XYZ file of C-alpha atoms in Angstrom:
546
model
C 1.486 -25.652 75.892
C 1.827 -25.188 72.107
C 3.223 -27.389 70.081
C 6.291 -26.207 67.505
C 7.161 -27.947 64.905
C 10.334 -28.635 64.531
C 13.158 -27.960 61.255
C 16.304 -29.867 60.422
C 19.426 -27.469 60.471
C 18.910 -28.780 56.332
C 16.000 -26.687 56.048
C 14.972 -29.608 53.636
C 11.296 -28.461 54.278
C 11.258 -24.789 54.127
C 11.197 -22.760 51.279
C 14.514 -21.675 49.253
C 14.662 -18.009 48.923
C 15.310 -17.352 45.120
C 18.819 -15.911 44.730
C 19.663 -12.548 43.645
C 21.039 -13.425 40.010
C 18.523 -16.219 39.193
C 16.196 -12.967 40.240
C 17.633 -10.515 37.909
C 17.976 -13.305 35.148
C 13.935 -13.485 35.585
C 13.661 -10.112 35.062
C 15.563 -9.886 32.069
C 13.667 -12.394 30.384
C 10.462 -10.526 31.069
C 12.252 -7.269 30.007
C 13.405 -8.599 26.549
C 9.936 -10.122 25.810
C 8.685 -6.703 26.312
C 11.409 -5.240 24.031
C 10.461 -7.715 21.467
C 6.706 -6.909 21.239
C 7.500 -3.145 21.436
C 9.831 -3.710 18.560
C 7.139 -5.373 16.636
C 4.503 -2.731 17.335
C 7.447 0.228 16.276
C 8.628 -1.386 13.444
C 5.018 -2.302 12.024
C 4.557 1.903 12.246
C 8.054 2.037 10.766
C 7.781 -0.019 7.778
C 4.390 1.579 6.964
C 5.921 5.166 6.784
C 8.537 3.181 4.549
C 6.686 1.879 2.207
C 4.675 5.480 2.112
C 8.637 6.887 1.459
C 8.207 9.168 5.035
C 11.287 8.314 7.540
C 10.865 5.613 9.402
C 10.699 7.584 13.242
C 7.575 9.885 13.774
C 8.742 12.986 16.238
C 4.928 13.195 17.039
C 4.429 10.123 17.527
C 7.591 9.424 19.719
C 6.861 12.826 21.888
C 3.587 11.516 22.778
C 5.143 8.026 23.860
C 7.880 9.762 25.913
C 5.315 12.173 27.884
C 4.624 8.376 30.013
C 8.702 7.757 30.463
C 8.239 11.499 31.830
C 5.418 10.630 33.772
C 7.109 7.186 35.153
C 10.466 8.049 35.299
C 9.640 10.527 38.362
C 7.289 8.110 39.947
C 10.349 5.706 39.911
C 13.127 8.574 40.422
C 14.688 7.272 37.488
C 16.449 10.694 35.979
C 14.794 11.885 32.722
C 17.976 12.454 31.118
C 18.792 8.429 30.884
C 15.645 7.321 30.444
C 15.679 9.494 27.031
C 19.031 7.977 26.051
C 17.191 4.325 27.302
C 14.470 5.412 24.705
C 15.836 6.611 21.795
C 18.154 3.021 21.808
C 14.626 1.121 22.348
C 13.135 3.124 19.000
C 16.622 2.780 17.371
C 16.766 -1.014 17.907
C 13.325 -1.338 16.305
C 13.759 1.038 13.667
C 17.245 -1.069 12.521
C 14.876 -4.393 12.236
C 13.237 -1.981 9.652
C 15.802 -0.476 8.090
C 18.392 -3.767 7.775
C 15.549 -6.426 7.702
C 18.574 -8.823 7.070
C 19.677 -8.474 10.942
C 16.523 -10.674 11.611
C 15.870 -14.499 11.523
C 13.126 -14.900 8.954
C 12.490 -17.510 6.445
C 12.819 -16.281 3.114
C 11.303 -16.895 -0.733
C 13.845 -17.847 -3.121
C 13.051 -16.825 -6.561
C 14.036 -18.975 -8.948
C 11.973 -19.232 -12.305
C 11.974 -21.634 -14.901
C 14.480 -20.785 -17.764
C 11.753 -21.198 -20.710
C 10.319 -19.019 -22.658
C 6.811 -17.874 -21.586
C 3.419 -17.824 -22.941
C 0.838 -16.054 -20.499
C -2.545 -14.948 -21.071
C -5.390 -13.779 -18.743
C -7.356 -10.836 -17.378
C -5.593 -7.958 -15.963
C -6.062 -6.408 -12.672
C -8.458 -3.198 -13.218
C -6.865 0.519 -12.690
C -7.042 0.476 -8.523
C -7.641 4.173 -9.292
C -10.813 3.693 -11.482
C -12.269 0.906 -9.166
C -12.631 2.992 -6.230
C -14.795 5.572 -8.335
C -17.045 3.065 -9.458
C -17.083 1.444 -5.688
C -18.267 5.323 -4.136
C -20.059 5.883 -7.083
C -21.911 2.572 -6.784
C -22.496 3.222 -3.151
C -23.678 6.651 -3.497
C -26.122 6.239 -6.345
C -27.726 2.927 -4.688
C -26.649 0.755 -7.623
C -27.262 -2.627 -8.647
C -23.580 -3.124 -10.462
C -21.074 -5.654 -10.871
C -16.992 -4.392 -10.672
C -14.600 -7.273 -12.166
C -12.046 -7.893 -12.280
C -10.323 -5.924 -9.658
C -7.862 -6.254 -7.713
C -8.958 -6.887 -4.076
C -6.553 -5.899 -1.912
C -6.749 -4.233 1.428
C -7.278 -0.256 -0.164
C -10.356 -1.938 -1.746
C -11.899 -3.804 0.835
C -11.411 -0.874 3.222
C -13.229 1.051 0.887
C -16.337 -1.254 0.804
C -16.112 -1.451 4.714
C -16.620 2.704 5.244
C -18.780 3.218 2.717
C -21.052 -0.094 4.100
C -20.911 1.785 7.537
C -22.581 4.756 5.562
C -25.478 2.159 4.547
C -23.587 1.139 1.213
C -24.671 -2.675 -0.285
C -21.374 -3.448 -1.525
C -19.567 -6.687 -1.330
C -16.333 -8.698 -2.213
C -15.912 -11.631 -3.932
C -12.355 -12.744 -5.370
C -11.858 -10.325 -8.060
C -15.254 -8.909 -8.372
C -17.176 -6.469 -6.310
C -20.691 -6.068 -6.155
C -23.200 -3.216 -5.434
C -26.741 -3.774 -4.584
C -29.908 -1.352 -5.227
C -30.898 0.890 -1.951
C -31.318 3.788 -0.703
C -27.603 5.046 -1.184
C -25.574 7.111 1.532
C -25.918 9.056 4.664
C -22.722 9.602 7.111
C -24.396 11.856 9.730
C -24.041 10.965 13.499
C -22.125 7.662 11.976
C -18.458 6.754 12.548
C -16.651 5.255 9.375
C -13.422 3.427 9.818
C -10.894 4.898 6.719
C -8.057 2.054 7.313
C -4.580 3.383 6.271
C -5.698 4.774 3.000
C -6.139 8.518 1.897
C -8.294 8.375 -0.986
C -11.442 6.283 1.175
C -11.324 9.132 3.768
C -11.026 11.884 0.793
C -14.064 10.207 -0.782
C -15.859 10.132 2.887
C -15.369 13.863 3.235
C -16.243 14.419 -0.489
C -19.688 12.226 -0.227
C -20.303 13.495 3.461
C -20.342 17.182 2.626
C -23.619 17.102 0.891
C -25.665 16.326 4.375
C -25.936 19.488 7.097
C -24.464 17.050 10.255
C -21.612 16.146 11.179
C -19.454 12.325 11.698
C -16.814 11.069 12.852
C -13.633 9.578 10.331
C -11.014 6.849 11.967
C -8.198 5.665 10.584
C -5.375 3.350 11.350
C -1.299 4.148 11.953
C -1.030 5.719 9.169
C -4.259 8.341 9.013
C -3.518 8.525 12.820
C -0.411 10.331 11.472
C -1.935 12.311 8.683
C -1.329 15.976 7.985
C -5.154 16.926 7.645
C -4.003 20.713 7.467
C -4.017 20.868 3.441
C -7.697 20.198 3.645
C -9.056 23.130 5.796
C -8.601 25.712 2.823
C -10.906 23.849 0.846
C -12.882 22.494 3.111
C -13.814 25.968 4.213
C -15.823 27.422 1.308
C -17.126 24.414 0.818
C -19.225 24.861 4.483
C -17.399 22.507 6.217
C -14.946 22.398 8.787
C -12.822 19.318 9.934
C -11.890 19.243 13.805
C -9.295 16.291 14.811
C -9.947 14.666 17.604
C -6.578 14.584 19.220
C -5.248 18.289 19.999
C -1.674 16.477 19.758
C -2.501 15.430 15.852
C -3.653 16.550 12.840
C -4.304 13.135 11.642
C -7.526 11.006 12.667
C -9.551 10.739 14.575
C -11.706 13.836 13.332
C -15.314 15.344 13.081
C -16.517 16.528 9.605
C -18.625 19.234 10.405
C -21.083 20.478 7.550
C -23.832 22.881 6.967
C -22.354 26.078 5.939
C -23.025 27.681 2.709
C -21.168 25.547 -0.335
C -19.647 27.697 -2.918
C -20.385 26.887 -6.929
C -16.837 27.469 -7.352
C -13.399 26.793 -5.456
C -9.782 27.104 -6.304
C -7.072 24.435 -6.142
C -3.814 25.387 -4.126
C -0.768 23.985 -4.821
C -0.592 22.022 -1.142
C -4.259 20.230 -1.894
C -3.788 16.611 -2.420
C -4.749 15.565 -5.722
C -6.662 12.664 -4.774
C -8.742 14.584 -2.611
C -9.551 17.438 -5.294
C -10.807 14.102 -7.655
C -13.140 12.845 -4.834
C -14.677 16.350 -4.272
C -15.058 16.194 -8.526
C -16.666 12.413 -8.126
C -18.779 13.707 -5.073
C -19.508 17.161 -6.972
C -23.039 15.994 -8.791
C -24.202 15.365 -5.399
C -23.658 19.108 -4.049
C -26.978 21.817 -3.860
C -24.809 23.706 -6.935
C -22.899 21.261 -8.247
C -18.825 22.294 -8.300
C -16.167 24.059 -10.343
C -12.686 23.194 -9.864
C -10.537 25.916 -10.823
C -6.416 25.414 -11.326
C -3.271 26.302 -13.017
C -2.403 25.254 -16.313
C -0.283 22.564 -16.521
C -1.755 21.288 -12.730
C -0.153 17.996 -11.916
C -3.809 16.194 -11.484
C -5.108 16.428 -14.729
C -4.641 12.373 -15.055
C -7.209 11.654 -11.995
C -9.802 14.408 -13.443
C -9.919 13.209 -16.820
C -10.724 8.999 -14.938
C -12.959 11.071 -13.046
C -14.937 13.035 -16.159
C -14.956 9.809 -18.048
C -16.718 7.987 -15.300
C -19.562 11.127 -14.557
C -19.925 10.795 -18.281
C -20.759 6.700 -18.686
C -23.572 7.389 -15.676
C -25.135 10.455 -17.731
C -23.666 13.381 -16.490
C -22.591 16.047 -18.080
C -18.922 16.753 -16.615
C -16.313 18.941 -18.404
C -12.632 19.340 -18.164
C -10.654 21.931 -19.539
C -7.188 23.042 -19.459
C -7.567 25.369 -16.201
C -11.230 23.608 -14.647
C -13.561 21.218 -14.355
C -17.157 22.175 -14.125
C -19.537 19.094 -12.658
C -23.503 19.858 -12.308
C -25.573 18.945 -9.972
C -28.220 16.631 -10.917
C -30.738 13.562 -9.289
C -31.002 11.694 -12.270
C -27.639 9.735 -12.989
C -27.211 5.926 -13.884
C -24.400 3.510 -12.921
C -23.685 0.966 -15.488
C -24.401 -2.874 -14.774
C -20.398 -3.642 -15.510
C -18.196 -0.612 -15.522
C -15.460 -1.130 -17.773
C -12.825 -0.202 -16.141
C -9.110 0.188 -17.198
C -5.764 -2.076 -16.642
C -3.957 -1.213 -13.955
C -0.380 0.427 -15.973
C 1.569 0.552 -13.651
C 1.084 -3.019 -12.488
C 0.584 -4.828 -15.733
C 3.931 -2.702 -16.936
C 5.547 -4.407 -14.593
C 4.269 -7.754 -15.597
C 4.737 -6.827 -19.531
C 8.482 -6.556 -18.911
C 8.849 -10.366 -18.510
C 9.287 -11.271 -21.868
C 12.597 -9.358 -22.089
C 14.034 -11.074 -18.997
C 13.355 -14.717 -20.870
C 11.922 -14.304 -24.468
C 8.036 -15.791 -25.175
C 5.246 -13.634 -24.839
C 2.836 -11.783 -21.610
C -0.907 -10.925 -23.218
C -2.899 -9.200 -20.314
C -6.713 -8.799 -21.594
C -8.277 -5.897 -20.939
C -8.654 -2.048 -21.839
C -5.315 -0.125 -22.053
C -5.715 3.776 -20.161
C -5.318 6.572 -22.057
C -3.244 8.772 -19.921
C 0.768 10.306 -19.577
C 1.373 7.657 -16.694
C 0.429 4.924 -18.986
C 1.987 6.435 -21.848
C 4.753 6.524 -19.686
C 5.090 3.272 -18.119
C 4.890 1.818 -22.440
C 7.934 4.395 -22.737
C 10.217 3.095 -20.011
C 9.197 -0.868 -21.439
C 10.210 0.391 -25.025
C 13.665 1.680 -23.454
C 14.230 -1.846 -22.241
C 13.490 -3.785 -25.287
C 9.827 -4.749 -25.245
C 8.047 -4.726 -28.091
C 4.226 -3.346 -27.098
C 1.209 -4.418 -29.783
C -2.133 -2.821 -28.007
C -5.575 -4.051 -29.800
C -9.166 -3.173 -28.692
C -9.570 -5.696 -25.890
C -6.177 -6.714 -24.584
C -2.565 -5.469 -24.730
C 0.571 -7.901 -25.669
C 4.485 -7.634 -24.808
C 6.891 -9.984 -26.694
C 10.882 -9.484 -26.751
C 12.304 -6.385 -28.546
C 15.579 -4.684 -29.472
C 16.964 -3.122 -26.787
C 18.095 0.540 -27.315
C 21.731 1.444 -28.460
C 22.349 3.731 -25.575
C 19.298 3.211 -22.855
C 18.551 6.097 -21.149
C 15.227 5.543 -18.732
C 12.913 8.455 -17.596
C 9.532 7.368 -15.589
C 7.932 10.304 -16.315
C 4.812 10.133 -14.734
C 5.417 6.544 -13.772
C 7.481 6.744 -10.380
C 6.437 3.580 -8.296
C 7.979 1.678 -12.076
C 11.715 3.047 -11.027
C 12.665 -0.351 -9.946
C 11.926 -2.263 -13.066
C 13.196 0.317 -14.486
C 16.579 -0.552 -12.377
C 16.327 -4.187 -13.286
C 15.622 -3.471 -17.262
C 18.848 -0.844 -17.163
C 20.744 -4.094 -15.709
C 19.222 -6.541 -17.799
C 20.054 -4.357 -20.941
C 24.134 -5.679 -20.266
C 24.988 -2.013 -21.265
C 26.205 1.335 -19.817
C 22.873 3.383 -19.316
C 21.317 6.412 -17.648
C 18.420 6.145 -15.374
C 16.818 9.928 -14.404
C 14.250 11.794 -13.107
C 14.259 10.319 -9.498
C 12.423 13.026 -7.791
C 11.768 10.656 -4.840
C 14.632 11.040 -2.648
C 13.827 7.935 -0.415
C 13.153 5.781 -3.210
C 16.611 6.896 -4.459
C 18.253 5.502 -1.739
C 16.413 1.978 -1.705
C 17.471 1.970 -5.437
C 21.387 2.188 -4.302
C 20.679 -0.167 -2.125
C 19.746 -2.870 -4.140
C 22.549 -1.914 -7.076
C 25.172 -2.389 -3.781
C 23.106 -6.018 -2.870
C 23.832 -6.874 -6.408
C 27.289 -5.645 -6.883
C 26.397 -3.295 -9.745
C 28.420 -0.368 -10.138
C 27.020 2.999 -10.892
C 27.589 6.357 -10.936
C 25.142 8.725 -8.890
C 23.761 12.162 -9.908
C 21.396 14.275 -8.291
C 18.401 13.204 -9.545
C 20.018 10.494 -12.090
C 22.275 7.240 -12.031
C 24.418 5.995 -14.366
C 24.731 1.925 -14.154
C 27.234 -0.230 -15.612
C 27.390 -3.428 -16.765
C 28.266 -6.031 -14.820
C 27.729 -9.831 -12.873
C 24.867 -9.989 -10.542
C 25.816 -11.469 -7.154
C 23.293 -12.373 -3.870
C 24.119 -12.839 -0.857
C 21.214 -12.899 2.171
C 17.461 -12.330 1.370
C 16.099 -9.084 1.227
C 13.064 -6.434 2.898
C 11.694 -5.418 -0.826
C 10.770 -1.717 0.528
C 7.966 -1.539 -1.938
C 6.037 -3.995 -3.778
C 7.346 -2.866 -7.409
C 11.236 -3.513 -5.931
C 9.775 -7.403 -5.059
C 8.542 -7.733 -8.232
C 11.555 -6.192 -9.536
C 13.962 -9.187 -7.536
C 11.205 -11.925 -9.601
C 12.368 -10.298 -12.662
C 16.080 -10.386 -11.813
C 15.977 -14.179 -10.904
C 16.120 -14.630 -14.639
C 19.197 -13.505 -14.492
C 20.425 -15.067 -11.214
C 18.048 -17.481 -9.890
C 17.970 -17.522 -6.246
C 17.433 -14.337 -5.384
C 15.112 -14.329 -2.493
C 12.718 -12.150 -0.665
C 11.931 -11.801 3.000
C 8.193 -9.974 2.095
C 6.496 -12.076 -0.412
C 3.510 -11.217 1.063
C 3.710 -7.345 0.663
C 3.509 -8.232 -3.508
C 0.560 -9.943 -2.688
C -1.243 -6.687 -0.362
C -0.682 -5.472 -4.276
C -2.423 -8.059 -6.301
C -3.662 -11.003 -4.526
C -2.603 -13.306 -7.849
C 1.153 -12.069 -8.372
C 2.426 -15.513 -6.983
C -0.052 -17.351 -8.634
C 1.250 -15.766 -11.845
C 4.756 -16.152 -10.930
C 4.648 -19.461 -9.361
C 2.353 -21.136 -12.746
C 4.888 -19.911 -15.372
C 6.328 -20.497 -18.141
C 2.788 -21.502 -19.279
C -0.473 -19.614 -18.385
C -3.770 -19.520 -19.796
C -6.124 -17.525 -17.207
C -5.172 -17.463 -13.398
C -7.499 -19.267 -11.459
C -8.275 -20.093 -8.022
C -6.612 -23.187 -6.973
C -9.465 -25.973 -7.170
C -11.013 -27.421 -3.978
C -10.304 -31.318 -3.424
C -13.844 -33.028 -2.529
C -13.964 -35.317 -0.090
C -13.753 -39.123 -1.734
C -17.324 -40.787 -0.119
C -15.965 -44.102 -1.751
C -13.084 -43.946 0.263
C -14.279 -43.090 3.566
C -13.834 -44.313 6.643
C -15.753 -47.623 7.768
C -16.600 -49.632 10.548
C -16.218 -53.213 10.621
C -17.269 -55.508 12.961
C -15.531 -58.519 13.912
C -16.624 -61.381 15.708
């Protein structure tokens, strides 16, 4: 007969069956880890669209997430109706993380510089705008050229990255980049990777149009979300045709296609990005025909053209800009320069010029002022807040100035400055006007920080008016853009410890803001923090005892 083994009424040897809450509490904890890294993945989209000033949901985006609850929810016979209401509070709880950072747990950087007047000198941050010419240009011609010094953040080295998938020699190396000789370009059959930048997969298109073929451009969130539309009008005469990948998208992943007829001669709509119209213009010399650029007086890209005309001309060829177009020829024989000179960054080193009037001394940045309305600007809105400007051949200096009798700033040309503009209208200790805020979500992030502060202001449509008052902080703040963090450094002045949640998104900006910031009141060249060598005196040794 078999043998049974026998239990205990205990049942102190069989298994316990897990009970129905301890079940459910497993669950949950699974479920809210899930939450928390699809929070993190949303938000990450989120705050990129913020810092770009789009709203922080995609509808395009979301659709195509929800066509899998659709999908799921009748495998599960769940009804669709609550698992929509289930969604939107899953995007809404990451979107809040986005939108009121301070509802999260995360260390922050307290601000809180030394109350001494400064002296600072050393070499400015070239004009991101120019270095990414010289970079495709570099690549394009097959140059041997040095770039320096730059500032190498993540638009850069993506840059370097698609055009070294195109067979580019280009390389990074703290602030300099460097292009060596070869054979220069080709994008057909290849895929390039654009990052989350516009202007690297304008100048892809631009320099891949000159090649019957076709390639493939991908891009990251943000490109993934493009409106590529714009583009086709142009594209079109130009014998090219750009197909996205994704029939739900107009953003990337897409095909150039090329090998149509070019046309000598194309006109600028009022929808074409601007960026894009100066890559075709640094691309142009490259084309069977060459390119004229035809526009409207008074067209809001004249800035970029003329950085664009004034590099064509240093390698030799002979560009031209006019009031109403810009004519490039084509041509085989150009010549890149050994060391570009490129111009400061204004926008930027404005922001770093406005120091002195937050705690007297003196900011010199070396380096070639621009010559264009944005930088002419940006000197404007520093004059309005009581910085005296001295610019000399080779380097441009800001000491401590009287502040005007009734400030009123405008930024002109110079948007991304409106929130030093905010903290110079509050450092002035004065009723005064701040206008011409055409951007309607950087408006808002400007109210914002007046209400963190306890400034009170009057709002306009397009203006503020800001009184005087007592600056007060409370919790640590999501700077929405890098200018509004550098903004907060420049406010600590006047109540040290403010502090920042996003230190790092100042340094996506310019790798040596903190550097800067963190070194002052004294500064004589930024430099890399020096390497400790290893002691061999005082290594390690063995001793033997008997």
């Amino acid at each position: 007969m078999p043998e049974y083994k026998n239990f205990e009424r205990s049942g102190g040897s069989a298994p316990r069956r897990q009970s129905l809450l301890d079940e459910i509490k497993e669950l949950d904890a699974r479920l809210l880890s899930l939450i928390s890294r699809r929070n993190y993945l949303m938000g990450k989209a989120a705050s990129k669209r913020k810092q770009k000033g789009l709203p922080l949901g995609d509808p395009d985006m979301e659709r195509r997430i929800f066509e899998t609850w659709t999908a799921e929810a009748g495998n599960k016979k769940f009804d669709v109706k609550t698992a929509r209401r289930v969604f939107e509070q899953l995007n809404n709880l990451a979107y809040a993380a986005v939108a009121k950072p301070e509802s999260r747990k995360l260390s922050s950087y307290v601000l809180s510089p030394p109350q001494k007047p400064v002296n600072v000198t050393f070499d400015g941050p070239g004009s991101l705008f120019q270095s990414k010419l010289w970079i495709a240009l570099s690549a394009a011609a097959g140059a041997d050229s040095k770039m320096a010094p730059l500032s190498i953040n993540d638009e850069i080295t993506e840059l370097v990255k698609a055009f070294n998938q195109a067979g580019a020699h280009l390389s990074w190396d703290g602030e300099t980049v460097e292009s060596r000789a070869g054979e220069g370009i080709e994008f057909e059959e290849k895929l390039i990777f654009a990052g989350d930048n516009a202007m690297t997969m304008f100048l892809a298109i631009a320099f891949g149009l000159k090649t019957v073929g076709k390639f493939k451009i991908a891009g990251g969130p943000i490109l993934k979300q493009y409106d590529s539309r714009p583009l086709v009008d142009i594209l079109s005469p130009l014998g090219a045709r750009l197909n996205t990948l994704d029939l739900q998208s107009h953003g990337l992943p897409a095909r150039l296609e090329c090998g149509g007829r070019m046309a000598s001669s194309i006109e600028i709509l009022d929808e074409t990005p601007i960026e894009f119209v100066a890559a075709l213009a640094l691309a142009a010399w490259t084309y069977p025909q060459g390119l004229t650029l035809k526009f409207s007086e008074g067209w809001q890209g004249m800035d970029l053209l003329q950085d664009v005309v004034t590099v064509l001309k240093k390698c030799g060829i002979k560009a031209n800009l006019s009031e109403t177009e810009c004519t490039i020829p084509a041509t085989k024989e150009m010549s890149v320069p050994d060391e570009p000179e490129i111009a400061l960054e204004p926008e930027l080193c404005s922001a770093l010029l406005a120091i002195p009037s937050f705690c007297n001394g003196q900011v010199t940045i070396n380096g070639a002022w621009p010559k264009n309305t944005l930088a002419a600007d940006a000197l404007e809105l520093l004059k309005t807040g009581g910085v005296d400007i001295k610019i000399s051949k080779g380097s441009i200096t800001a000491t401590k100035g009287e502040k005007a009798a009734e400030p009123f700033f405008d930024f002109g040309n110079a948007t991304d400055l409106f929130p030093i503009g905010l903290a110079l209208a509050i450092n002035s200790r004065s009723e005064c006007k701040v206008s011409n805020i055409a951007d309607a979500v950087m408006f808002e992030q400007g109210i914002e920080l007046l209400e963190r502060l306890g400034i009170k202001y009057e709002r306009g449509e397009e203006e503020l008016t800001i009184l005087p008052g007592r600056l007060k902080w409370d919790e640590a703040w999501s700077a929405p853009t890098p200018f509004f963090g550098i903004a907060l450094g420049l406010m600590a002045w006047m109540r040290p410890g403010i502090s920042i949640e996003n230190p790092g998104d100042i340094t996506d900006l310019w790798p040596r803001y903190w550097t800067l910031y963190n070194n002052l009141p004294e500064i004589n060249g930024l430099k890399d923090p020096e390497v400790k060598k290893k002691d061999e005196s005082k290594t390690r040794r063995r001793i033997k005892i008997d």
